Amino acid sequence: MAKDKIFFSCSECGYNTGNWVGKCPGCGAWDTLVEELVKKEQKQASKSLLGDGKAVLLSKITGDDAIRISCGDSELDRILGGGLVAGSAVLIGGDPGIGKSTLLLQSANKIAESRDKPVLYVTAEESARQIKLRAERLGDISNNILILAENSVANILKICHSTELSLIIIDSIQMVYWEEIKSAPGSVAQVRESAAGLVAMSKRLNVPLFIVGHVTKDGAIAGPKVLEHMVDAVLYFEGDQHHSARILRAVKNRFGAVGEIGIYEMASDGLLPINDPSRLFLSSSDYKTEGTAITASIEGTRPFLVEVQALVTTGYAGSAKRRISGADNNRVSMLIAVLEKRCEISMYDQDVFVNVVGGVQLDEPSADLSLIMAIAGSIKNCSLSQRTICLGEVGLGGEIRPVSYIEQRLKEAERLGFDRAIIPIENAKKLKKIKMEVTPVKEVEDALQNLERKL
Ligand code: TYD
Ligand code: MG
C-alpha cells in the first residue's frame, strides 16, 4: 500500500522541502514552513479531470467559449472580456473589507435574475444570516440564489453535483478544507488541493466559478502561486480604505485583455460601477490653485483623467522632506533632480509634498510631465491655464519623450471640455483628428514656459 508522505511547505511562496528549516530557502521568509501531509491515493485522484484522456483534432472541437454570461455589471463584464465564460474559474483577491463579498453577492443577484438555474453562494467565512443582512443592504434579492454555509470541499462538491446551477461562488478559498489533508485550512496544501477540486468540478459541470482569495501583507494572493495558474482569470480588487473608489484589475485572463480595469464606488447600498471615471479623479473644485496639473492615464484600454497636486514649502537644508502619495517615490525624486540640474531650480531646502487626487496610483511614465509641472508650479507660484492637460515622459537629460495612445488620451480630455494639451514634440508630429490646441514641447524648460498665470 502506498505510504503517506510528510513534507514542509512555505505558506508565503509554496516552496517544498523534506526537512523543517527556520528560513524558507525559496523566498527568505522566517518561520513560514508548515508541515503538510499528502496522501498518495488523493494525489492520484486529482489527475486527468479535464477530459477522457483521448487526443482529439483541434478542428473537431466545438467551442462554447463564445457563450458569455453577462454579470449584469458593465465593469465586470468588460474586465472579463465580455462576460463570464461557461466553465471558467475566476479568482478575486483583495484586502479585507475592500468589497469582494459585496461585489460577488451583487453579481450573484444579477445573474440569478437573468438565468433559470440558481446561483450557489458558498459562504465559508460568514453565516447565512450575515449574508442575508448584506443582501438586504443591496436592495431587491433574487429568488434564485442558494446560500450554503459550508467549509468542507467534499460537501460543497456533493451539493454542486446534485443541483443544476448557473454559477458557483466560493467565499473564500482560505476557509475551505479537505478533511483528508491533515493541515489547517488556509495552508498551502489545503488551498492548492481545494482549488484543484473546485476548478475541476466547474470544468466538468461547465458552470462558471468565482473564488475569493485573501491577500498577504505584500498584496499577493495568499497561498501557493500555483493557485493563480489553476484558474482562468485573476482579478485584484484594490482601493484605499479612506476613499470610496475601488479598482478591479485583471492581472491574468485567458479570455480577455490583461491590465483591463473596472472602477466602482462603494456606496451605502453596494458597489456602483463608474462609467465616467475621469470625474472621480478630478478634484471637485473649479477654482485653480498653483501646483496642480492634469494628466490622462491609461489602464487596460481605457483612458481617464487624473489630477496631480504638489506643495513645495521651505524646509531644513539637508533634511528636506519628500512625501509622495499616489506616485512612485523614486520617480518623483528623479524629477526633482531634473528640475534642479536642467532648470536651475534649487530644492535642497524645500519640502515637497505630492498627492494624486482620488487615491489612485499613478505609475505610468507618461505622468512625469504633469508631476514636474505641478512641482514647478508650486515653487514659482504659477498655475497652468485652466482646462490644460500635460502628457510626456521626462528623461534624465530633461528631454520630453513620446507617450503611447496619445490620441485616446487627448480624446478623453476633449470629451471633458479640455481645450489645450502640452505634449511631446514627437507625438505632436503624428497627431490627427484632434481639435484642441496642442503645445508641442521638447524639453522640460519649454514646458515650464507655459506656467504663466502668477497668483
Ligand atoms: P465586504 O464585501 O464584506 O469586503 P470583503 O469581502 O472584501 O472583506 O465589504 C465590507 C465593507 O464594505 C465594509 O466595510 C462595509 C462596506 N459596505 C458599504 O460601504 N456599503 C455596502 O452596501 C456594503 C454591503 C458594504
Ligand atoms: Mg468577504
Short mmCIF file of C-alpha atoms and ligand atoms in Angstrom, two decimals:
data_model
loop_
_atom_site.label_atom_id
_atom_site.label_comp_id
_atom_site.label_asym_id
_atom_site.label_seq_id
_atom_site.Cartn_x
_atom_site.Cartn_y
_atom_site.Cartn_z
CA MET A 1 0.00 0.00 0.00
CA ALA A 2 1.22 3.50 -0.82
CA LYS A 3 2.63 5.37 2.17
CA ASP A 4 1.55 8.91 3.11
CA LYS A 5 4.27 11.48 2.66
CA ILE A 6 5.15 14.31 5.05
CA PHE A 7 6.87 17.43 3.80
CA PHE A 8 7.16 21.08 4.76
CA SER A 9 5.97 23.90 2.56
CA CYS A 10 6.28 27.67 2.81
CA SER A 11 3.00 29.46 3.42
CA GLU A 12 4.30 32.54 1.56
CA CYS A 13 5.79 31.13 -1.64
CA GLY A 14 4.86 27.43 -1.69
CA TYR A 15 8.47 26.16 -1.58
CA ASN A 16 8.62 22.46 -0.59
CA THR A 17 11.30 20.70 1.39
CA GLY A 18 11.66 17.35 3.16
CA ASN A 19 13.04 18.88 6.39
CA TRP A 20 11.92 21.79 8.51
CA VAL A 21 14.15 24.88 8.42
CA GLY A 22 13.65 28.25 10.10
CA LYS A 23 14.19 30.35 6.99
CA CYS A 24 12.49 29.49 3.71
CA PRO A 25 15.17 28.79 1.06
CA GLY A 26 12.68 29.89 -1.61
CA CYS A 27 11.67 33.40 -0.50
CA GLY A 28 13.82 34.03 2.58
CA ALA A 29 10.82 34.49 4.94
CA TRP A 30 11.27 33.32 8.54
CA ASP A 31 9.13 30.72 10.27
CA THR A 32 6.78 30.15 7.36
CA LEU A 33 7.39 26.42 6.77
CA VAL A 34 4.45 24.30 7.88
CA GLU A 35 4.07 20.56 7.97
CA GLU A 36 1.91 19.06 5.22
CA LEU A 37 0.71 15.54 4.77
CA VAL A 38 -0.21 14.34 1.33
CA LYS A 39 -1.94 11.02 0.90
CA LYS A 40 -0.79 9.00 -2.07
CA GLU A 41 -4.29 7.98 -3.22
CA GLN A 42 -5.53 11.52 -3.07
CA LYS A 43 -2.67 12.76 -5.26
CA GLN A 44 -3.65 10.27 -7.93
CA ALA A 45 -7.29 11.25 -7.68
CA SER A 46 -6.56 14.79 -8.82
CA LYS A 47 -5.17 13.67 -12.20
CA SER A 48 -6.89 13.92 -15.59
CA LEU A 49 -10.01 15.78 -14.62
CA LEU A 50 -10.49 17.75 -17.80
CA GLY A 51 -11.39 15.05 -20.28
CA ASP A 52 -11.46 11.35 -21.04
CA GLY A 53 -7.72 11.17 -21.70
CA LYS A 54 -8.02 10.88 -25.51
CA ALA A 55 -6.39 13.26 -28.01
CA VAL A 56 -8.82 14.95 -30.39
CA LEU A 57 -8.39 17.09 -33.51
CA LEU A 58 -8.44 20.79 -32.69
CA SER A 59 -10.65 21.47 -35.70
CA LYS A 60 -13.24 18.98 -34.43
CA ILE A 61 -13.61 20.61 -31.03
CA THR A 62 -16.75 22.69 -30.77
CA GLY A 63 -16.08 25.82 -28.78
CA ASP A 64 -18.55 27.09 -26.27
CA ASP A 65 -16.21 30.00 -25.47
CA ALA A 66 -18.50 32.22 -27.45
CA ILE A 67 -21.22 31.74 -24.86
CA ARG A 68 -20.73 34.57 -22.43
CA ILE A 69 -22.90 35.06 -19.39
CA SER A 70 -23.44 38.70 -18.56
CA CYS A 71 -22.86 39.55 -14.88
CA GLY A 72 -25.32 42.44 -15.19
CA ASP A 73 -22.45 44.80 -14.38
CA SER A 74 -20.83 46.66 -17.25
CA GLU A 75 -17.47 47.00 -15.50
CA LEU A 76 -17.13 43.34 -14.51
CA ASP A 77 -18.28 42.17 -17.94
CA ARG A 78 -15.66 44.30 -19.66
CA ILE A 79 -12.82 43.13 -17.39
CA LEU A 80 -13.76 39.53 -18.06
CA GLY A 81 -13.60 40.21 -21.80
CA GLY A 82 -17.35 40.41 -22.44
CA GLY A 83 -18.91 38.34 -19.67
CA LEU A 84 -18.30 35.07 -17.86
CA VAL A 85 -17.30 32.07 -19.98
CA ALA A 86 -19.12 28.83 -19.15
CA GLY A 87 -16.90 26.52 -17.10
CA SER A 88 -14.30 29.20 -16.36
CA ALA A 89 -12.82 29.82 -12.93
CA VAL A 90 -12.16 33.38 -11.79
CA LEU A 91 -10.10 34.22 -8.70
CA ILE A 92 -10.76 37.56 -6.97
CA GLY A 93 -8.18 38.77 -4.46
CA GLY A 94 -8.10 41.86 -2.29
CA ASP A 95 -7.58 43.31 1.17
CA PRO A 96 -10.12 42.50 3.89
CA GLY A 97 -13.12 44.80 3.77
CA ILE A 98 -12.44 46.05 0.27
CA GLY A 99 -15.75 44.68 -1.03
CA LYS A 100 -15.10 41.24 -2.56
CA SER A 101 -18.14 39.63 -0.94
CA THR A 102 -20.29 42.65 -1.83
CA LEU A 103 -19.22 42.53 -5.49
CA LEU A 104 -19.90 38.81 -5.78
CA LEU A 105 -23.24 38.97 -3.99
CA GLN A 106 -24.32 41.76 -6.33
CA SER A 107 -23.25 39.76 -9.38
CA ALA A 108 -24.90 36.63 -7.97
CA ASN A 109 -28.13 38.61 -7.66
CA LYS A 110 -27.99 39.91 -11.24
CA ILE A 111 -27.05 36.53 -12.76
CA ALA A 112 -29.72 34.76 -10.70
CA GLU A 113 -32.35 37.15 -12.03
CA SER A 114 -31.45 36.51 -15.65
CA ARG A 115 -30.93 32.70 -15.54
CA ASP A 116 -33.30 29.81 -14.90
CA LYS A 117 -30.91 27.71 -12.86
CA PRO A 118 -30.00 29.00 -9.39
CA VAL A 119 -26.72 30.57 -8.29
CA LEU A 120 -24.92 28.86 -5.39
CA TYR A 121 -23.11 31.17 -2.96
CA VAL A 122 -20.91 29.12 -0.64
CA THR A 123 -20.01 31.13 2.44
CA ALA A 124 -17.15 29.70 4.45
CA GLU A 125 -16.42 32.86 6.43
CA GLU A 126 -19.76 34.34 7.37
CA SER A 127 -23.03 32.76 8.44
CA ALA A 128 -26.01 32.59 6.09
CA ARG A 129 -27.68 35.21 8.31
CA GLN A 130 -24.79 37.65 7.77
CA ILE A 131 -25.06 37.17 4.02
CA LYS A 132 -28.76 37.89 4.27
CA LEU A 133 -28.05 41.15 6.14
CA ARG A 134 -25.61 42.22 3.42
CA ALA A 135 -28.11 41.30 0.71
CA GLU A 136 -30.76 43.44 2.41
CA ARG A 137 -28.43 46.43 2.15
CA LEU A 138 -28.06 45.83 -1.56
CA GLY A 139 -31.78 46.09 -2.31
CA ASP A 140 -34.01 43.59 -4.11
CA ILE A 141 -32.95 39.99 -3.59
CA SER A 142 -33.49 37.43 -6.32
CA ASN A 143 -35.46 34.31 -5.51
CA ASN A 144 -32.91 32.23 -7.35
CA ILE A 145 -29.87 32.35 -5.01
CA LEU A 146 -28.91 29.41 -2.81
CA ILE A 147 -26.71 30.12 0.22
CA LEU A 148 -24.59 27.30 1.58
CA ALA A 149 -22.65 27.88 4.80
CA GLU A 150 -20.06 25.10 4.49
CA ASN A 151 -16.31 24.59 4.86
CA SER A 152 -15.87 21.05 3.65
CA VAL A 153 -14.90 20.81 -0.02
CA ALA A 154 -16.29 17.29 -0.20
CA ASN A 155 -19.74 18.52 0.89
CA ILE A 156 -19.59 21.50 -1.46
CA LEU A 157 -18.77 19.19 -4.39
CA LYS A 158 -21.63 16.86 -3.40
CA ILE A 159 -24.16 19.72 -3.47
CA CYS A 160 -22.77 21.11 -6.75
CA HIS A 161 -23.06 17.70 -8.41
CA SER A 162 -26.61 17.12 -7.19
CA THR A 163 -28.03 20.55 -8.17
CA GLU A 164 -28.21 22.20 -11.58
CA LEU A 165 -26.54 25.58 -11.18
CA SER A 166 -25.77 28.61 -13.32
CA LEU A 167 -22.89 29.94 -11.16
CA ILE A 168 -20.89 28.86 -8.12
CA ILE A 169 -19.21 31.31 -5.74
CA ILE A 170 -16.71 30.20 -3.07
CA ASP A 171 -16.06 32.82 -0.37
CA SER A 172 -13.22 32.16 0.44
CA ILE A 173 -10.71 29.53 -0.67
CA GLN A 174 -8.63 30.02 2.51
CA MET A 175 -11.53 28.86 4.68
CA VAL A 176 -12.49 25.62 2.91
CA TYR A 177 -10.70 22.32 3.50
CA TRP A 178 -10.39 18.68 2.61
CA GLU A 179 -10.79 16.51 5.68
CA GLU A 180 -8.24 14.00 4.34
CA ILE A 181 -5.46 16.59 4.35
CA LYS A 182 -4.15 16.97 7.83
CA SER A 183 -3.11 20.62 7.68
CA ALA A 184 -5.14 23.64 8.74
CA PRO A 185 -7.50 25.50 6.34
CA GLY A 186 -5.54 28.21 4.54
CA SER A 187 -2.30 26.19 4.47
CA VAL A 188 -0.56 25.68 1.15
CA ALA A 189 -1.68 22.08 0.67
CA GLN A 190 -5.30 22.83 1.63
CA VAL A 191 -5.59 25.85 -0.66
CA ARG A 192 -3.96 24.04 -3.58
CA GLU A 193 -6.00 20.83 -3.29
CA SER A 194 -9.30 22.61 -2.53
CA ALA A 195 -8.86 24.87 -5.55
CA ALA A 196 -7.90 21.91 -7.74
CA GLY A 197 -11.05 20.02 -6.72
CA LEU A 198 -13.37 23.01 -7.19
CA VAL A 199 -11.88 24.13 -10.52
CA ALA A 200 -12.04 20.60 -11.92
CA MET A 201 -15.68 20.31 -10.81
CA SER A 202 -16.58 23.61 -12.52
CA LYS A 203 -14.91 22.47 -15.77
CA ARG A 204 -16.64 19.10 -15.66
CA LEU A 205 -20.09 20.61 -14.99
CA ASN A 206 -19.40 23.54 -17.34
CA VAL A 207 -20.55 26.01 -14.68
CA PRO A 208 -18.59 29.22 -14.09
CA LEU A 209 -16.89 29.57 -10.72
CA PHE A 210 -15.83 32.63 -8.72
CA ILE A 211 -13.26 32.06 -5.97
CA VAL A 212 -12.44 34.70 -3.35
CA GLY A 213 -8.82 34.69 -2.20
CA HIS A 214 -7.20 36.60 0.67
CA VAL A 215 -4.07 38.59 0.07
CA THR A 216 -0.86 38.58 2.10
CA LYS A 217 0.60 41.76 3.60
CA ASP A 218 2.60 42.23 0.39
CA GLY A 219 -0.61 42.30 -1.64
CA ALA A 220 -0.24 38.92 -3.39
CA ILE A 221 -2.97 36.29 -3.17
CA ALA A 222 -2.21 34.15 -0.12
CA GLY A 223 -1.32 30.56 -0.80
CA PRO A 224 0.77 28.94 -3.46
CA LYS A 225 1.42 30.71 -6.74
CA VAL A 226 0.03 27.61 -8.40
CA LEU A 227 -3.43 28.81 -7.34
CA GLU A 228 -3.16 31.59 -9.92
CA HIS A 229 -2.10 29.07 -12.58
CA MET A 230 -5.10 26.85 -11.94
CA VAL A 231 -7.75 29.47 -12.69
CA ASP A 232 -8.65 31.16 -15.99
CA ALA A 233 -8.68 34.73 -14.72
CA VAL A 234 -7.18 36.52 -11.72
CA LEU A 235 -8.72 39.83 -10.67
CA TYR A 236 -7.42 42.09 -7.92
CA PHE A 237 -9.75 44.39 -6.07
CA GLU A 238 -7.79 47.45 -4.96
CA GLY A 239 -8.56 50.70 -3.28
CA ASP A 240 -7.79 52.98 -0.45
CA GLN A 241 -9.67 52.47 2.81
CA HIS A 242 -10.17 56.23 3.04
CA HIS A 243 -11.60 56.70 -0.44
CA SER A 244 -14.77 55.26 -1.86
CA ALA A 245 -13.18 54.44 -5.25
CA ARG A 246 -12.42 50.77 -5.86
CA ILE A 247 -10.46 49.41 -8.81
CA LEU A 248 -10.90 45.88 -10.10
CA ARG A 249 -7.89 44.90 -12.19
CA ALA A 250 -7.37 41.83 -14.40
CA VAL A 251 -3.83 40.51 -13.93
CA LYS A 252 -4.47 37.30 -15.83
CA ASN A 253 -7.27 36.49 -18.22
CA ARG A 254 -7.42 33.57 -20.62
CA PHE A 255 -10.50 35.06 -22.31
CA GLY A 256 -9.76 38.79 -22.38
CA ALA A 257 -7.16 41.53 -22.09
CA VAL A 258 -4.91 41.78 -19.05
CA GLY A 259 -4.44 45.17 -17.43
CA GLU A 260 -8.12 45.96 -18.03
CA ILE A 261 -9.66 47.76 -15.07
CA GLY A 262 -13.13 48.47 -13.78
CA ILE A 263 -13.89 51.30 -11.42
CA TYR A 264 -16.51 51.22 -8.69
CA GLU A 265 -17.63 53.45 -5.92
CA MET A 266 -18.55 51.92 -2.55
CA ALA A 267 -21.85 53.46 -1.54
CA SER A 268 -24.17 52.71 1.36
CA ASP A 269 -26.19 50.35 -0.84
CA GLY A 270 -23.37 48.46 -2.53
CA LEU A 271 -20.81 48.96 -5.27
CA LEU A 272 -21.79 51.28 -8.10
CA PRO A 273 -19.96 50.88 -11.43
CA ILE A 274 -18.42 54.19 -12.52
CA ASN A 275 -18.70 54.62 -16.25
CA ASP A 276 -17.07 58.03 -16.27
CA PRO A 277 -14.02 57.60 -14.02
CA SER A 278 -12.38 60.89 -15.00
CA ARG A 279 -14.91 62.80 -12.94
CA LEU A 280 -14.00 60.73 -9.89
CA PHE A 281 -10.30 61.54 -10.08
CA LEU A 282 -10.51 65.24 -10.85
CA SER A 283 -10.84 67.38 -7.77
CA SER A 284 -14.30 68.85 -7.50
CA SER A 285 -13.21 72.47 -7.03
CA ASP A 286 -13.49 74.68 -10.06
CA TYR A 287 -11.01 77.32 -8.99
CA LYS A 288 -7.40 76.71 -9.96
CA THR A 289 -4.58 76.85 -7.45
CA GLU A 290 -0.87 76.76 -8.12
CA GLY A 291 0.80 73.37 -8.08
CA THR A 292 -1.84 71.34 -9.88
CA ALA A 293 -1.64 69.63 -13.25
CA ILE A 294 -3.91 67.20 -15.03
CA THR A 295 -2.81 64.15 -16.97
CA ALA A 296 -4.55 61.29 -18.75
CA SER A 297 -3.66 57.81 -17.59
CA ILE A 298 -4.42 54.61 -19.49
CA GLU A 299 -5.35 51.46 -17.61
CA GLY A 300 -6.02 48.48 -19.83
CA THR A 301 -7.81 50.00 -22.78
CA ARG A 302 -9.43 52.95 -21.07
CA PRO A 303 -8.08 56.48 -20.58
CA PHE A 304 -9.10 58.62 -17.63
CA LEU A 305 -8.01 61.98 -16.37
CA VAL A 306 -6.18 62.33 -13.08
CA GLU A 307 -5.25 65.43 -11.14
CA VAL A 308 -1.79 65.75 -9.61
CA GLN A 309 -1.18 68.22 -6.77
CA ALA A 310 2.13 69.40 -5.36
CA LEU A 311 3.01 71.64 -2.46
CA VAL A 312 6.56 72.91 -2.03
CA THR A 313 7.39 74.70 1.21
CA THR A 314 10.55 75.84 2.94
CA GLY A 315 12.19 73.08 4.95
CA TYR A 316 15.57 72.49 6.52
CA ALA A 317 18.62 72.20 4.27
CA GLY A 318 19.95 68.66 4.41
CA SER A 319 16.75 67.14 5.79
CA ALA A 320 14.15 68.35 3.32
CA LYS A 321 11.07 66.10 3.22
CA ARG A 322 9.71 64.30 0.18
CA ARG A 323 6.23 62.92 0.90
CA ILE A 324 4.55 61.28 -2.06
CA SER A 325 1.09 59.75 -2.16
CA GLY A 326 -0.21 58.08 -5.32
CA ALA A 327 3.03 58.21 -7.34
CA ASP A 328 6.37 56.43 -7.22
CA ASN A 329 8.81 57.95 -4.70
CA ASN A 330 11.88 57.24 -6.81
CA ARG A 331 10.29 58.69 -9.91
CA VAL A 332 9.42 61.94 -8.11
CA SER A 333 12.96 62.16 -6.69
CA MET A 334 14.30 61.81 -10.21
CA LEU A 335 12.00 64.56 -11.47
CA ILE A 336 13.14 66.87 -8.66
CA ALA A 337 16.76 66.16 -9.65
CA VAL A 338 15.94 67.05 -13.27
CA LEU A 339 14.36 70.35 -12.14
CA GLU A 340 17.47 71.17 -10.10
CA LYS A 341 20.04 70.28 -12.75
CA ARG A 342 18.31 71.21 -16.01
CA CYS A 343 16.13 74.13 -14.95
CA GLU A 344 18.30 75.52 -12.16
CA ILE A 345 15.54 75.42 -9.58
CA SER A 346 17.14 74.87 -6.20
CA MET A 347 15.22 72.50 -3.95
CA TYR A 348 17.73 71.20 -1.40
CA ASP A 349 15.99 73.16 1.38
CA GLN A 350 12.43 72.71 0.17
CA ASP A 351 9.91 70.17 1.48
CA VAL A 352 7.94 68.57 -1.37
CA PHE A 353 4.50 67.01 -0.92
CA VAL A 354 2.83 65.32 -3.88
CA ASN A 355 -0.70 63.95 -3.92
CA VAL A 356 -2.70 62.25 -6.65
CA VAL A 357 -6.41 63.02 -6.25
CA GLY A 358 -8.88 60.20 -5.59
CA GLY A 359 -6.44 57.68 -4.08
CA VAL A 360 -5.37 56.39 -7.50
CA GLN A 361 -1.81 55.10 -8.02
CA LEU A 362 -0.12 56.79 -10.97
CA ASP A 363 2.72 54.58 -12.16
CA GLU A 364 2.89 55.41 -15.85
CA PRO A 365 5.92 57.40 -17.10
CA SER A 366 3.50 59.49 -19.18
CA ALA A 367 2.53 61.25 -15.93
CA ASP A 368 6.08 62.64 -15.47
CA LEU A 369 5.32 65.95 -17.16
CA SER A 370 2.24 66.59 -15.01
CA LEU A 371 4.23 65.82 -11.84
CA ILE A 372 7.04 68.17 -12.86
CA MET A 373 4.60 70.94 -13.84
CA ALA A 374 2.77 70.63 -10.52
CA ILE A 375 6.02 70.79 -8.51
CA ALA A 376 7.46 73.68 -10.54
CA GLY A 377 4.08 75.46 -10.40
CA SER A 378 4.08 75.32 -6.63
CA ILE A 379 7.64 76.69 -6.36
CA LYS A 380 7.03 79.52 -8.79
CA ASN A 381 3.52 80.26 -7.50
CA CYS A 382 2.20 79.89 -11.02
CA SER A 383 -0.59 77.81 -12.44
CA LEU A 384 -1.41 76.42 -15.85
CA SER A 385 -4.28 77.94 -17.75
CA GLN A 386 -7.50 76.14 -16.92
CA ARG A 387 -8.55 73.11 -18.96
CA THR A 388 -4.96 72.15 -19.88
CA ILE A 389 -3.68 68.61 -19.89
CA CYS A 390 0.02 67.57 -19.66
CA LEU A 391 1.45 64.36 -21.11
CA GLY A 392 5.04 63.23 -21.52
CA GLU A 393 7.80 61.06 -20.10
CA VAL A 394 10.76 63.05 -18.73
CA GLY A 395 14.30 61.76 -19.33
CA LEU A 396 17.35 62.47 -17.17
CA GLY A 397 18.61 64.98 -19.73
CA GLY A 398 15.40 66.99 -19.28
CA GLU A 399 14.10 65.82 -22.66
CA ILE A 400 10.41 65.01 -23.07
CA ARG A 401 9.77 61.65 -24.66
CA PRO A 402 6.69 60.47 -26.52
CA VAL A 403 3.92 58.53 -24.82
CA SER A 404 1.70 55.73 -26.11
CA TYR A 405 -2.01 56.00 -27.01
CA ILE A 406 -1.79 59.79 -27.28
CA GLU A 407 -4.97 60.16 -29.34
CA GLN A 408 -7.12 58.15 -26.93
CA ARG A 409 -5.83 60.25 -24.03
CA LEU A 410 -6.46 63.56 -25.81
CA LYS A 411 -9.92 62.48 -26.95
CA GLU A 412 -10.90 61.75 -23.35
CA ALA A 413 -9.65 65.22 -22.38
CA GLU A 414 -11.64 66.79 -25.22
CA ARG A 415 -14.73 64.94 -24.12
CA LEU A 416 -14.43 66.54 -20.69
CA GLY A 417 -14.06 70.01 -22.11
CA PHE A 418 -10.27 70.44 -22.08
CA ASP A 419 -9.06 72.75 -24.80
CA ARG A 420 -5.28 72.70 -24.54
CA ALA A 421 -2.64 69.97 -24.38
CA ILE A 422 1.09 70.17 -23.62
CA ILE A 423 2.56 67.09 -25.26
CA PRO A 424 5.93 65.75 -26.50
CA ILE A 425 7.01 67.10 -29.89
CA GLU A 426 7.37 63.58 -31.31
CA ASN A 427 3.71 62.87 -30.56
CA ALA A 428 2.53 66.23 -31.89
CA LYS A 429 4.02 65.50 -35.34
CA LYS A 430 1.79 62.46 -35.83
CA LEU A 431 -1.48 63.75 -34.41
CA LYS A 432 -4.66 63.52 -36.42
CA LYS A 433 -8.28 64.41 -35.70
CA ILE A 434 -7.55 66.40 -32.53
CA LYS A 435 -9.41 69.68 -32.23
CA MET A 436 -7.85 71.07 -29.05
CA GLU A 437 -4.92 73.48 -29.08
CA VAL A 438 -1.68 71.50 -28.94
CA THR A 439 1.57 72.88 -27.49
CA PRO A 440 4.47 70.63 -28.51
CA VAL A 441 7.43 70.63 -26.10
CA LYS A 442 10.93 69.23 -26.49
CA GLU A 443 12.44 69.86 -23.07
CA VAL A 444 11.23 70.49 -19.54
CA GLU A 445 12.34 74.15 -19.85
CA ASP A 446 9.95 74.63 -22.82
CA ALA A 447 7.10 73.12 -20.84
CA LEU A 448 7.73 75.40 -17.85
CA GLN A 449 7.23 78.44 -20.12
CA ASN A 450 3.55 77.54 -20.09
CA LEU A 451 3.30 78.17 -16.35
CA GLU A 452 2.08 81.65 -16.80
CA ARG A 453 -0.67 82.76 -14.50
CA LYS A 454 1.02 84.33 -11.46
CA LEU A 455 -1.22 84.14 -8.44
P1 TYD B 1 -17.08 43.14 2.11
O1 TYD B 1 -17.73 42.87 0.81
O2 TYD B 1 -17.53 42.38 3.29
O3 TYD B 1 -15.49 43.01 1.98
P2 TYD B 1 -14.57 41.71 1.78
O4 TYD B 1 -15.43 40.57 1.43
O5 TYD B 1 -13.62 42.12 0.69
O6 TYD B 1 -13.84 41.54 3.07
O7 TYD B 1 -17.22 44.72 2.34
C1 TYD B 1 -17.16 45.20 3.58
C2 TYD B 1 -17.05 46.71 3.62
O8 TYD B 1 -17.85 47.40 2.68
C3 TYD B 1 -17.49 47.14 4.97
O9 TYD B 1 -16.50 47.99 5.50
C4 TYD B 1 -18.78 47.83 4.75
C5 TYD B 1 -18.72 48.29 3.35
N1 TYD B 1 -20.03 48.30 2.67
C6 TYD B 1 -20.55 49.51 2.24
O10 TYD B 1 -19.94 50.57 2.42
N2 TYD B 1 -21.74 49.51 1.57
C7 TYD B 1 -22.45 48.36 1.34
O11 TYD B 1 -23.52 48.41 0.73
C8 TYD B 1 -21.90 47.13 1.80
C9 TYD B 1 -22.63 45.84 1.58
C10 TYD B 1 -20.69 47.14 2.46
MG MG B 2 -15.79 38.83 2.49
#
